[in-house]
XYZ file of C-alpha atoms in Angstrom:
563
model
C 22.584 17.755 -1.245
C 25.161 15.306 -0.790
C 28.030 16.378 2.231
C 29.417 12.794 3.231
C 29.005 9.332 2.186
C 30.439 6.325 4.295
C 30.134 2.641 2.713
C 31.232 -0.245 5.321
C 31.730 -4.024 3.606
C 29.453 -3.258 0.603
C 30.505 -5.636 -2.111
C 34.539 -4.600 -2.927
C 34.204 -1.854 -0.391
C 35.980 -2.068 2.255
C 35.531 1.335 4.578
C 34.814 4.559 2.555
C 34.330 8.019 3.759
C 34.253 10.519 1.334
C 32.735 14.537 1.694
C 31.448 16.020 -1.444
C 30.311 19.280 -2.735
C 27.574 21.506 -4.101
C 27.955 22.454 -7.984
C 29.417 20.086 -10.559
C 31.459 16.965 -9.728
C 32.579 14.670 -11.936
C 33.843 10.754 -10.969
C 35.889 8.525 -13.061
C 38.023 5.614 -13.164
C 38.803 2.509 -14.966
C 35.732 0.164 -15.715
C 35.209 -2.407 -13.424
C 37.207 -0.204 -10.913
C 34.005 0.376 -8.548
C 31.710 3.128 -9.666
C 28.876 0.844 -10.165
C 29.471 -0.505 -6.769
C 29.081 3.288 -5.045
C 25.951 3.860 -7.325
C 24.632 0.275 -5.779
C 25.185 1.503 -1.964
C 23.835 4.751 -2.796
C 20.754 2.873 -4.012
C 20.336 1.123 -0.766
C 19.919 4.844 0.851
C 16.863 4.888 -2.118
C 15.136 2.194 -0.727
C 16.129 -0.365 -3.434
C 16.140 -4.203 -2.379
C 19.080 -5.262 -0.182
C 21.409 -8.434 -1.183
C 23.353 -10.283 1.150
C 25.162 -11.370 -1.493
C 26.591 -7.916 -1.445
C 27.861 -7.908 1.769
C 31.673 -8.338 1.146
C 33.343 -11.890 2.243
C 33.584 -12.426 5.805
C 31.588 -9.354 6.735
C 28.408 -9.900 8.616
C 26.704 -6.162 8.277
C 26.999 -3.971 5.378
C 26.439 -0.110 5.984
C 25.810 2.614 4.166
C 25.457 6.330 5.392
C 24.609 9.814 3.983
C 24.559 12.830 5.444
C 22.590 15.626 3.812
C 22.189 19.677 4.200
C 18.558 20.030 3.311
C 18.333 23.914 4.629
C 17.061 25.031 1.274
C 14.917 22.558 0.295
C 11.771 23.399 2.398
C 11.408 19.442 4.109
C 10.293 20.329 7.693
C 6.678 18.833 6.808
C 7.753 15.456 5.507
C 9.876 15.309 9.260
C 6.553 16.780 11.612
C 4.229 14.352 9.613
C 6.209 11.215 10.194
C 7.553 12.289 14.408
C 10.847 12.268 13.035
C 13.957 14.868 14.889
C 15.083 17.462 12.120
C 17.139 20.081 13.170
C 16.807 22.215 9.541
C 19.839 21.840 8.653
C 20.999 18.258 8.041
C 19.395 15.017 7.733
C 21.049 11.196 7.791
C 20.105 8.422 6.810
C 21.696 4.743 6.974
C 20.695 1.472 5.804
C 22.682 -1.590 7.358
C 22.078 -5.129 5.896
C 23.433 -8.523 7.683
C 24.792 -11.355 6.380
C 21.405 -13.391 7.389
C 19.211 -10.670 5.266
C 18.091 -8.443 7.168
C 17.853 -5.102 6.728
C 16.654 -2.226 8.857
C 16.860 1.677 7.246
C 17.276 4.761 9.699
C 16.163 8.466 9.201
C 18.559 10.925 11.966
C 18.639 7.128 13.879
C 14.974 6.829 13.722
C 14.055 3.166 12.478
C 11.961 3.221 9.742
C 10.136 1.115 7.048
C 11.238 1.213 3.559
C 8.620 2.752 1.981
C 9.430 6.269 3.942
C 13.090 5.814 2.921
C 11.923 6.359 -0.744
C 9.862 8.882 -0.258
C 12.406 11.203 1.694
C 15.313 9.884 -1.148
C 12.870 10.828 -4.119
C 12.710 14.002 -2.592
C 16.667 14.195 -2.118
C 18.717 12.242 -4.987
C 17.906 11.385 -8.746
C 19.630 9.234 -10.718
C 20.095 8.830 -14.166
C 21.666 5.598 -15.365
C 21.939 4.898 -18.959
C 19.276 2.233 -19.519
C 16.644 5.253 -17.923
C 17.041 6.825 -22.158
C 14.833 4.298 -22.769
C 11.984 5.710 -20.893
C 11.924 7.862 -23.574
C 9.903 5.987 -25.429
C 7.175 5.231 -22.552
C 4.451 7.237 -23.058
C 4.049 7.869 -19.178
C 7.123 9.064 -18.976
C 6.915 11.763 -21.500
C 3.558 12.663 -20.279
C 5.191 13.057 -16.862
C 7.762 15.320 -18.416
C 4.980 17.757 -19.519
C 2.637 17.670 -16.704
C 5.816 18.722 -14.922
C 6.973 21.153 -17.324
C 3.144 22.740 -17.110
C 3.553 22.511 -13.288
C 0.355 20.323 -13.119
C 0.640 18.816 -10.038
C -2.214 20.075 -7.486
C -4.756 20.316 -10.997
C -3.211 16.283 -11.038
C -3.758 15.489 -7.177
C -7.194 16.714 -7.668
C -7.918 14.633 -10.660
C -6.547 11.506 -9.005
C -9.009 11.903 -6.319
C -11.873 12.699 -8.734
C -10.938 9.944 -10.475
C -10.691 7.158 -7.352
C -14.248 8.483 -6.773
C -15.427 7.906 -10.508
C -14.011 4.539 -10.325
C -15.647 3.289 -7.038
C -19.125 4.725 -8.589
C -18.376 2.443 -11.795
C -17.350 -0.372 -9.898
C -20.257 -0.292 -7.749
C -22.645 0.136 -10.842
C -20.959 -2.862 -13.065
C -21.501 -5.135 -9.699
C -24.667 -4.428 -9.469
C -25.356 -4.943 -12.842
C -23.760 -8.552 -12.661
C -25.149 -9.486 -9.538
C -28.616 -8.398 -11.222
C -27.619 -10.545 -14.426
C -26.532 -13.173 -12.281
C -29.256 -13.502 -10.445
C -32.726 -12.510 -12.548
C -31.722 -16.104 -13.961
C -32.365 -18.169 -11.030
C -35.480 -15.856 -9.761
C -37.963 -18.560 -9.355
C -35.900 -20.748 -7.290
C -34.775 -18.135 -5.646
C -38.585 -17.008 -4.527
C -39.394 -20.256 -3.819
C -36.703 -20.839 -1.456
C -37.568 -17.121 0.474
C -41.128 -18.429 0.806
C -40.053 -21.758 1.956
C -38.363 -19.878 4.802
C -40.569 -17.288 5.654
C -43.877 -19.250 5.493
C -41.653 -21.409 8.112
C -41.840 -18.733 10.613
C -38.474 -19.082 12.273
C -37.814 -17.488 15.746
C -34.283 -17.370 16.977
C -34.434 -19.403 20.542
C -37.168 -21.549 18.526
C -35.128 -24.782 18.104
C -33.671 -25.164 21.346
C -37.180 -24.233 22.959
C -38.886 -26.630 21.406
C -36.028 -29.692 22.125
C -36.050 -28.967 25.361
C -40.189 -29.372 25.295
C -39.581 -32.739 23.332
C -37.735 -34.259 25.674
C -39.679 -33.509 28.412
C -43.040 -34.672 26.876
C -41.353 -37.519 25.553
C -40.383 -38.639 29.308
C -43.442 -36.794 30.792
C -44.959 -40.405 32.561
C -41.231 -41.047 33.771
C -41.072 -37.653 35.394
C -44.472 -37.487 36.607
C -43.740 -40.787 38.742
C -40.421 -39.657 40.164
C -42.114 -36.007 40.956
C -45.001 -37.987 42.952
C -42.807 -40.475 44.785
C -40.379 -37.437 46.083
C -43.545 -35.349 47.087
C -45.050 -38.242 48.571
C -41.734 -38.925 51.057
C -41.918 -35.434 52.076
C -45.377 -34.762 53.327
C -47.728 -37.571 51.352
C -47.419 -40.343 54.094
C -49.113 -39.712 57.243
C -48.688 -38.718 60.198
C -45.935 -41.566 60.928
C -43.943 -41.283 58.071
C -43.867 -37.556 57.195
C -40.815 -36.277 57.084
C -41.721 -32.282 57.140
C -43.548 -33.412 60.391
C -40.842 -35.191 62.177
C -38.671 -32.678 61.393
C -41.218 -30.498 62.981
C -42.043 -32.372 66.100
C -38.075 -33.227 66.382
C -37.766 -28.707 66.098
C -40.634 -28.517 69.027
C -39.295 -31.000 71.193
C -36.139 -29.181 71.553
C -37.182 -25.687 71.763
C -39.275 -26.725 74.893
C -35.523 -26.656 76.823
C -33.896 -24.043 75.257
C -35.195 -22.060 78.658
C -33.161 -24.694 81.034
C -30.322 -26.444 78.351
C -29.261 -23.277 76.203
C -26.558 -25.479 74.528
C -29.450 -26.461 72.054
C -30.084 -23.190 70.495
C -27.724 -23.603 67.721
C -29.397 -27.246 66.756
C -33.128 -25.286 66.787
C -31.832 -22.555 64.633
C -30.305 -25.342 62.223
C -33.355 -27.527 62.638
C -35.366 -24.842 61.502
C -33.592 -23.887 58.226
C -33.479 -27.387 57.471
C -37.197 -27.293 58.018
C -38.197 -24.285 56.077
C -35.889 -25.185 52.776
C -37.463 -28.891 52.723
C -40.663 -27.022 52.606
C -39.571 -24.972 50.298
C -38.706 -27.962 48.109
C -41.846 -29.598 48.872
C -43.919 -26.768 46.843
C -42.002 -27.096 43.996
C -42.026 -30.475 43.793
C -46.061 -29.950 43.559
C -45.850 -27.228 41.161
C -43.527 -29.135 38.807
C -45.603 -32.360 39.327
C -48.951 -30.044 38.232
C -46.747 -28.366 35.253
C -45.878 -31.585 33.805
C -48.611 -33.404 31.690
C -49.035 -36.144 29.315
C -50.142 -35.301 25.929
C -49.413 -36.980 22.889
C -51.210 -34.635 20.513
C -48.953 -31.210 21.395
C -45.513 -33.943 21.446
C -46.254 -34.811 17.860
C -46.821 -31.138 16.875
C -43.247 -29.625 18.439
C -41.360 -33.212 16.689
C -43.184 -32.155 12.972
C -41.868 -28.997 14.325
C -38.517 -29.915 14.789
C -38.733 -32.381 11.426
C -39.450 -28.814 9.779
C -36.348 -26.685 11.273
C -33.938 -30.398 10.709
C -34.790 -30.788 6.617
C -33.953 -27.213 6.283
C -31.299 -27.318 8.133
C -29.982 -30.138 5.987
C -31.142 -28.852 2.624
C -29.036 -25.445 2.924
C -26.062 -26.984 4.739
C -26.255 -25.281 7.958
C -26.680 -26.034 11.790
C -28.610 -23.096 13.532
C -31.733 -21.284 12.895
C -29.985 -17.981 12.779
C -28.083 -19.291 9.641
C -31.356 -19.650 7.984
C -32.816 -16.725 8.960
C -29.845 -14.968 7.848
C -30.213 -16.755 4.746
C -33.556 -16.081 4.561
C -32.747 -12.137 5.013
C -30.030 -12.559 2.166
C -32.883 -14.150 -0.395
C -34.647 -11.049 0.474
C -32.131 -8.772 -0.746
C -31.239 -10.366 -3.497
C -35.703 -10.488 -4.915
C -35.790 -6.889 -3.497
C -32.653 -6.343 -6.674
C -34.451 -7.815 -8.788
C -37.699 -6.385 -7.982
C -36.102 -2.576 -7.710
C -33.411 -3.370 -9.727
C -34.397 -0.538 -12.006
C -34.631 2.229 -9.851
C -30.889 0.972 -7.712
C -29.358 0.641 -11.274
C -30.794 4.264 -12.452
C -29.808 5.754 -9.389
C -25.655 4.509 -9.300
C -25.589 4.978 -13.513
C -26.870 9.017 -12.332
C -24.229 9.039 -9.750
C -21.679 7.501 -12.308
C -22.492 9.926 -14.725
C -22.182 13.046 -12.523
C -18.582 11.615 -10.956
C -17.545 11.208 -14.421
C -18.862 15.043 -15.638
C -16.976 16.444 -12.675
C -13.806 14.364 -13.499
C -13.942 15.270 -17.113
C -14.251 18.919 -15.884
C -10.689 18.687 -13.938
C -9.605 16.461 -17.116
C -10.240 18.945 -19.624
C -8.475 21.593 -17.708
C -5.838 19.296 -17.816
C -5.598 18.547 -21.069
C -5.641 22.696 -22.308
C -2.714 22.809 -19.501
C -0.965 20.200 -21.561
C -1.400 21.255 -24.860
C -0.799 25.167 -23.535
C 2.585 23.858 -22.033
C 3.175 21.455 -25.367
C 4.298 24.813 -27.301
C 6.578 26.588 -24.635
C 8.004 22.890 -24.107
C 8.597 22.456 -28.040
C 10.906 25.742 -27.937
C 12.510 25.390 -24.775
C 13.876 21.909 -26.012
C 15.025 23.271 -29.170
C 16.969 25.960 -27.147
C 19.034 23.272 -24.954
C 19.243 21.132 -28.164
C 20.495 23.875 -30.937
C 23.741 24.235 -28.871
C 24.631 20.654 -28.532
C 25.404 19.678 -31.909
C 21.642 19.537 -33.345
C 21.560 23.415 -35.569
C 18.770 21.768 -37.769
C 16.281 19.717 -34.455
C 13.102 19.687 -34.774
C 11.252 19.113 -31.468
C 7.109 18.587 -31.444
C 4.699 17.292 -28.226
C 1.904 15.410 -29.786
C -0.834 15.420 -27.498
C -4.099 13.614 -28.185
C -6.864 13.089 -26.382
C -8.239 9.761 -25.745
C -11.091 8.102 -27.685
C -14.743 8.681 -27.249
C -16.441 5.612 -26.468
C -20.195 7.011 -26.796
C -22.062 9.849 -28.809
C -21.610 12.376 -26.361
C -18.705 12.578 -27.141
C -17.395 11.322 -23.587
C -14.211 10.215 -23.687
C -12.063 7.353 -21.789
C -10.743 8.244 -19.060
C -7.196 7.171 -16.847
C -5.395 7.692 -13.715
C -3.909 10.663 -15.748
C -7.064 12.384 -17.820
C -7.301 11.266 -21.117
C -4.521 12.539 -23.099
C -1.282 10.629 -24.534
C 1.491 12.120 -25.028
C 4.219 11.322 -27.969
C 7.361 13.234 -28.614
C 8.667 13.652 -32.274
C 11.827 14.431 -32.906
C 14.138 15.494 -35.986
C 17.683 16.272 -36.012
C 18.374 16.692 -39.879
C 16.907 19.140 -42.443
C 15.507 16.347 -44.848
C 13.761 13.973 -42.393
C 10.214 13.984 -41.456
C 9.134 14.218 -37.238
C 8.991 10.574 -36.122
C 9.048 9.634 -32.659
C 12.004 10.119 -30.797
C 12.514 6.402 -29.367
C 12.327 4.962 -33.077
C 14.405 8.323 -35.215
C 17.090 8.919 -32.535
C 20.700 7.569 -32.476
C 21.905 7.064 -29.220
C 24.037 9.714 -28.764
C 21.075 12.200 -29.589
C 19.094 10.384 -26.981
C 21.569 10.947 -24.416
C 21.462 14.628 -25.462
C 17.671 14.892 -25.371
C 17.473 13.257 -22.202
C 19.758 15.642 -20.538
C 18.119 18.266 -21.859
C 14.929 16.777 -20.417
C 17.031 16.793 -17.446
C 18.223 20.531 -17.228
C 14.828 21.831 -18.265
C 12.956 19.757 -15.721
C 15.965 20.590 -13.101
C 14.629 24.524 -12.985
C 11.186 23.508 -11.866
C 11.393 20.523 -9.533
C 14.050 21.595 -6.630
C 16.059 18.333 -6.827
C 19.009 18.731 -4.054
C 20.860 16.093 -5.901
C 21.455 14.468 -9.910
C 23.405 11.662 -10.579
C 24.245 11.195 -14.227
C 25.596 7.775 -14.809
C 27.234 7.930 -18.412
C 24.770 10.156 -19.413
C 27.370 11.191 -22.374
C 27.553 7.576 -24.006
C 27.561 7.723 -27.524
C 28.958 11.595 -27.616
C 32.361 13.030 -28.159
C 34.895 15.860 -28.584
C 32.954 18.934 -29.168
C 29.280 17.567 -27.851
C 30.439 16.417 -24.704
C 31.797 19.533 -23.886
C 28.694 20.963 -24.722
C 26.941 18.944 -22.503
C 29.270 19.540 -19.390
C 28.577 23.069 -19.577
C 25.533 22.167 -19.934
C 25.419 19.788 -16.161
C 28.074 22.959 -15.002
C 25.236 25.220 -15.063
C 22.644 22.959 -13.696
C 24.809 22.886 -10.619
C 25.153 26.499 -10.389
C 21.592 27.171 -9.089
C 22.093 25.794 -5.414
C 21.919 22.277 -6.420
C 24.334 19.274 -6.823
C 25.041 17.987 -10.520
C 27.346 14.776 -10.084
C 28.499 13.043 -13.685
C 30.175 9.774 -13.774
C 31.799 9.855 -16.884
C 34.775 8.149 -19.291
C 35.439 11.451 -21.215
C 38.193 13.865 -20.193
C 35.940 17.041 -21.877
C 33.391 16.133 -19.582
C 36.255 14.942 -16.556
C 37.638 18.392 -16.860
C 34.781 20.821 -17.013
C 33.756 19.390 -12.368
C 34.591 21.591 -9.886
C 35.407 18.429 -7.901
C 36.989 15.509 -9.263
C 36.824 12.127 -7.642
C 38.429 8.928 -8.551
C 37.622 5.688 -8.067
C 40.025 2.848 -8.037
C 40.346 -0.897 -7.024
C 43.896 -2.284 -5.215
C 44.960 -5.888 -4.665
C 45.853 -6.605 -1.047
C 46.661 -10.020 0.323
C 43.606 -12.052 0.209
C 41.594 -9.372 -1.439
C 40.517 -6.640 -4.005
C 39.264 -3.429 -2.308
C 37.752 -0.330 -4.041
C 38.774 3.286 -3.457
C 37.202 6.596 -3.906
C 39.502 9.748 -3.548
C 39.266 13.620 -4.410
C 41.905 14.836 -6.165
C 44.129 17.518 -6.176
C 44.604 19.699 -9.000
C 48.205 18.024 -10.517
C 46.315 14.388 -9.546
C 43.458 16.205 -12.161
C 46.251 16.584 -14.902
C 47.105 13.023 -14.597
C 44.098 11.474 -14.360
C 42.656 13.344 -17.333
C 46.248 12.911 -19.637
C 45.913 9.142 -18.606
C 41.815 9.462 -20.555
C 43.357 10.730 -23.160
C 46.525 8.779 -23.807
C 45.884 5.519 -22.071
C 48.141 4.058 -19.611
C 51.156 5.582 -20.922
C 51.376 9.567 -20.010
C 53.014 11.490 -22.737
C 53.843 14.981 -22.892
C 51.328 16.000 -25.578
C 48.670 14.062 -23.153
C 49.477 16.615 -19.765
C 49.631 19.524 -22.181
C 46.248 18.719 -23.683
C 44.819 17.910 -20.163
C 46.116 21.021 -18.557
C 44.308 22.710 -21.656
C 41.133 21.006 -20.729
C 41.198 21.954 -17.406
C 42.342 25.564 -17.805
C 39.527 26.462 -20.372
């Protein structure tokens, strides 16, 4: 729950630092006076999108901070699973937004990303504004209500996962199915175009292989001339113009005083590298000269070769032979689809049809959860409802299962089984169950959704519930009721806070906070305070009478407050 809140520059905020308690509080104050505003920066601690606009006027951060004691509310997993520090006792977070937009959220002054600020506030704070009454008329929403009510949620967790699985099986079938359709019609071209590749016989390294041999045959007299006139300068000329035999004679001649001059050594070990690589070159020179060979016949074979690889090539719009045999390999596929496209398509609709039997196995279990829970959920409704006002409700769960879509009697399913769920409602003797979003005035809306509240309260451990005007369109006697009713809810080790315009409602917190705007010099700042039991009397007198305090007013308030 809620110990400490502290706003900095947050639209007509100034600095606030406020501590509040467990049980039921209740704020008020005039409209327009600021309570939005605190519901907006408590918001930002929920993950909600951050406006710089909100910052207030020549601020250039925005911060808002909560402390929370979350000893009782069994969280230590959500902190090991994420690395974050928890000490068991407390936990803080902050959310600071500049001027420029950015915004950067903090769990015990841990940076992190948004999405694990609203998962750790959904687990902390709920609040219920007044334009949330018209979820009851979403379908979802009052199908949430029961699952929760039946305490569905690992027979739900497994379902969802059943379900993902169903769903990847059916998507997987329906593509294959389509890509069958898709392409059965273009079969014939597509055969011809696999045999026009495969009869071509493709080798990876062919192209570049067979360039290379082009070239060479295509300059083959060229390099046969240039091969004979470099051999032919080495060792080809005689005795007088050899130049491996020079070299040779030139290596004797100074060997034969190596004995008497030693200083020549170093030339006679040079000479005779020199000697033995110009050999060396000399042989291949030969070899290459003997490797090389005119021959028009095998030239025009590799260019019809190479004519073969270019015009495909061209025709499918690629540059490499690995495109077309990858190409080729795809063509493959897609004939081997068509030609055992009954046995693939057979063998995903089996594996369809047993995801779906063991889905519809978890779904029917949830659906006799539902419609088990439906009954105890009927009476425990009229039981929160009979005391606010409604002596003749009438409160019904409608749940129907979805419609069958084939003749064995399979039905479709949806991320939540196949049920709907529909609420009818009846607060008067004479009037037939209709649903509750079309038969309900306002003010009986406001009552069932608090009941919804309370009931749902006593199963999910919610530290904290904010009810924003949760009592428009009640009065007098009801909204008594339904303080008692938020008084209790905060009894069982959790924190009920009501913002509220009644004084029945005003009177019946344990705490009472104000909230209150003042005009300084250059601007209008917004205040939050506790108050003290005669600041109580006044504020609740002032609800009742207006501005003007009379004596009947404080009489009536200390009434209030006393009962």
């Amino acid at each position: 729950m809620i110990k400490n809140i502290r706003i900095e520059n947050y639209a007509l905020i100034e600095s606030l630092d406020v501590d509040f308690h467990s049980g039921f509080s209740v704020i008020t104050g005039e409209t327009g006076a600021g309570k939005s505003i605190i519901l907006g920066a408590i918001g930002l601690l929920l993950g909600q999108r951050a406006d710089s606009k909100s910052i207030k006027t020549n601020a250039t951060k925005c911060v808002v901070e909560a402390t929370f004691d979350v000893s009782s509310y069994e969280l230590a997993s959500f902190f090991d699973e994420n690395d974050l520090d928890f000490d068991g006792q407390s936990c803080v977070i902050r959310r600071e937004v500049t001027s420029a937009g950015k915004s950067r959220a903090f769990i015990n002054d841990t940076p992190v990303q948004l999405t694990m600020m609203k998962e750790i506030g959904e687990k902390l704070i709920d609040i219920h504004s007044q334009h949330k009454n018209l979820l009851l008329g979403n379908e979802n929403f009052q199908l949430n209500v029961l699952d929760i009510f039946a305490q569905n949620a690992d027979v739900l967790n497994d379902y969802k996962s059943k379900y993902k699985d169903y769903k990847d099986i059916c998507e997987k079938y329906d593509e294959a199915v389509s890509q069958y359709e898709k392409i059965s019609h273009d079969e014939d071209y597509l055969r011809f175009l696999y045999n026009e590749l495969s009869d071509a016989n493709l080798s990876p390294d062919e192209q570049n292989e067979l360039e290379k041999e082009s070239e060479t045959l295509s300059h083959s007299e060229d390099i046969k001339q240039a091969l004979g006139t470099a051999s032919s300068l080495l060792s080809d000329g005689g005795e007088s113009s050899d130049s491996l035999q020079l070299i040779r004679q030139c290596l004797q001649s100074l060997q034969s005083i190596t004995s008497v001059y030693d200083d020549v050594a170093p030339l006679c070990e040079r000479l005779d590298t020199c000697y033995i690589e110009l050999k060396d070159i000399s042989d291949e020179i030969v070899s290459l000269d003997e490797r090389v060979e005119y021959n028009p016949t095998r030239l025009e074979w590799v260019n019809e070769r190479l004519n073969v690889i270019y015009s495909l090539q061209k025709k499918h719009h690629v540059q490499t032979v690995d495109e077309l045999l990858k190409l080729r390999d795809s063509l493959d596929e897609k004939l081997s689809l068509i030609d055992n496209n009954d046995e693939i398509i057979e063998e995903l609709r089996k594996k369809m049809d047993d995801s779906y039997a063991e889905c519809r196995k978890v779904a029917d279990k949830l659906s006799e959860r539902r419609v088990q829970a439906s009954a105890h959920l009927e009476g425990k409704m009229v039981d929160l409802l009979f005391p606010l006002g409604m002596p003749n409700v009438r409160f019904k769960v409608d749940v129907n299962a979805g419609e069958s879509f084939s003749a064995d009697d399979n039905v479709r399913l949806t991320p939540t089984g196949y049920d709907t769920v529909n609420f009818l409602f009846s607060a008067n003797k004479n009037s037939a169950l209709q649903s509750v979003s079309q038969v309900a005035s306002g003010g009986e809306i406001a009552r069932v959704m608090l009941s919804m509240k309370a009931m749902i309260a006593g199963i999910v451990k919610l530290p904290t519930i904010i009810f924003d005007e949760i009592d428009t369109g009640v009065s007098g006697s009801i909204a008594e009721k339904m303080a008692k009713m938020m008084r209790e809810m905060g009894d069982s080790d959790r924190q009920v806070i009501s913002i509220t315009h009644l004084p029945q409602i005003a009177a019946m917190g344990a705490h009472h906070y104000k909230v209150y705007k003042e005009d300084n010099e250059d601007s209008t700042v917004s205040h939050i305070v506790e108050l003290t039991n005669d600041q109580r009397v006044e504020e609740v007198a002032h609800m009742l009478s207006g501005e003007v305090l009379t004596e009947a007013a404080l009489e009536n308030a200390k009434s209030l407050l006393k009962s």
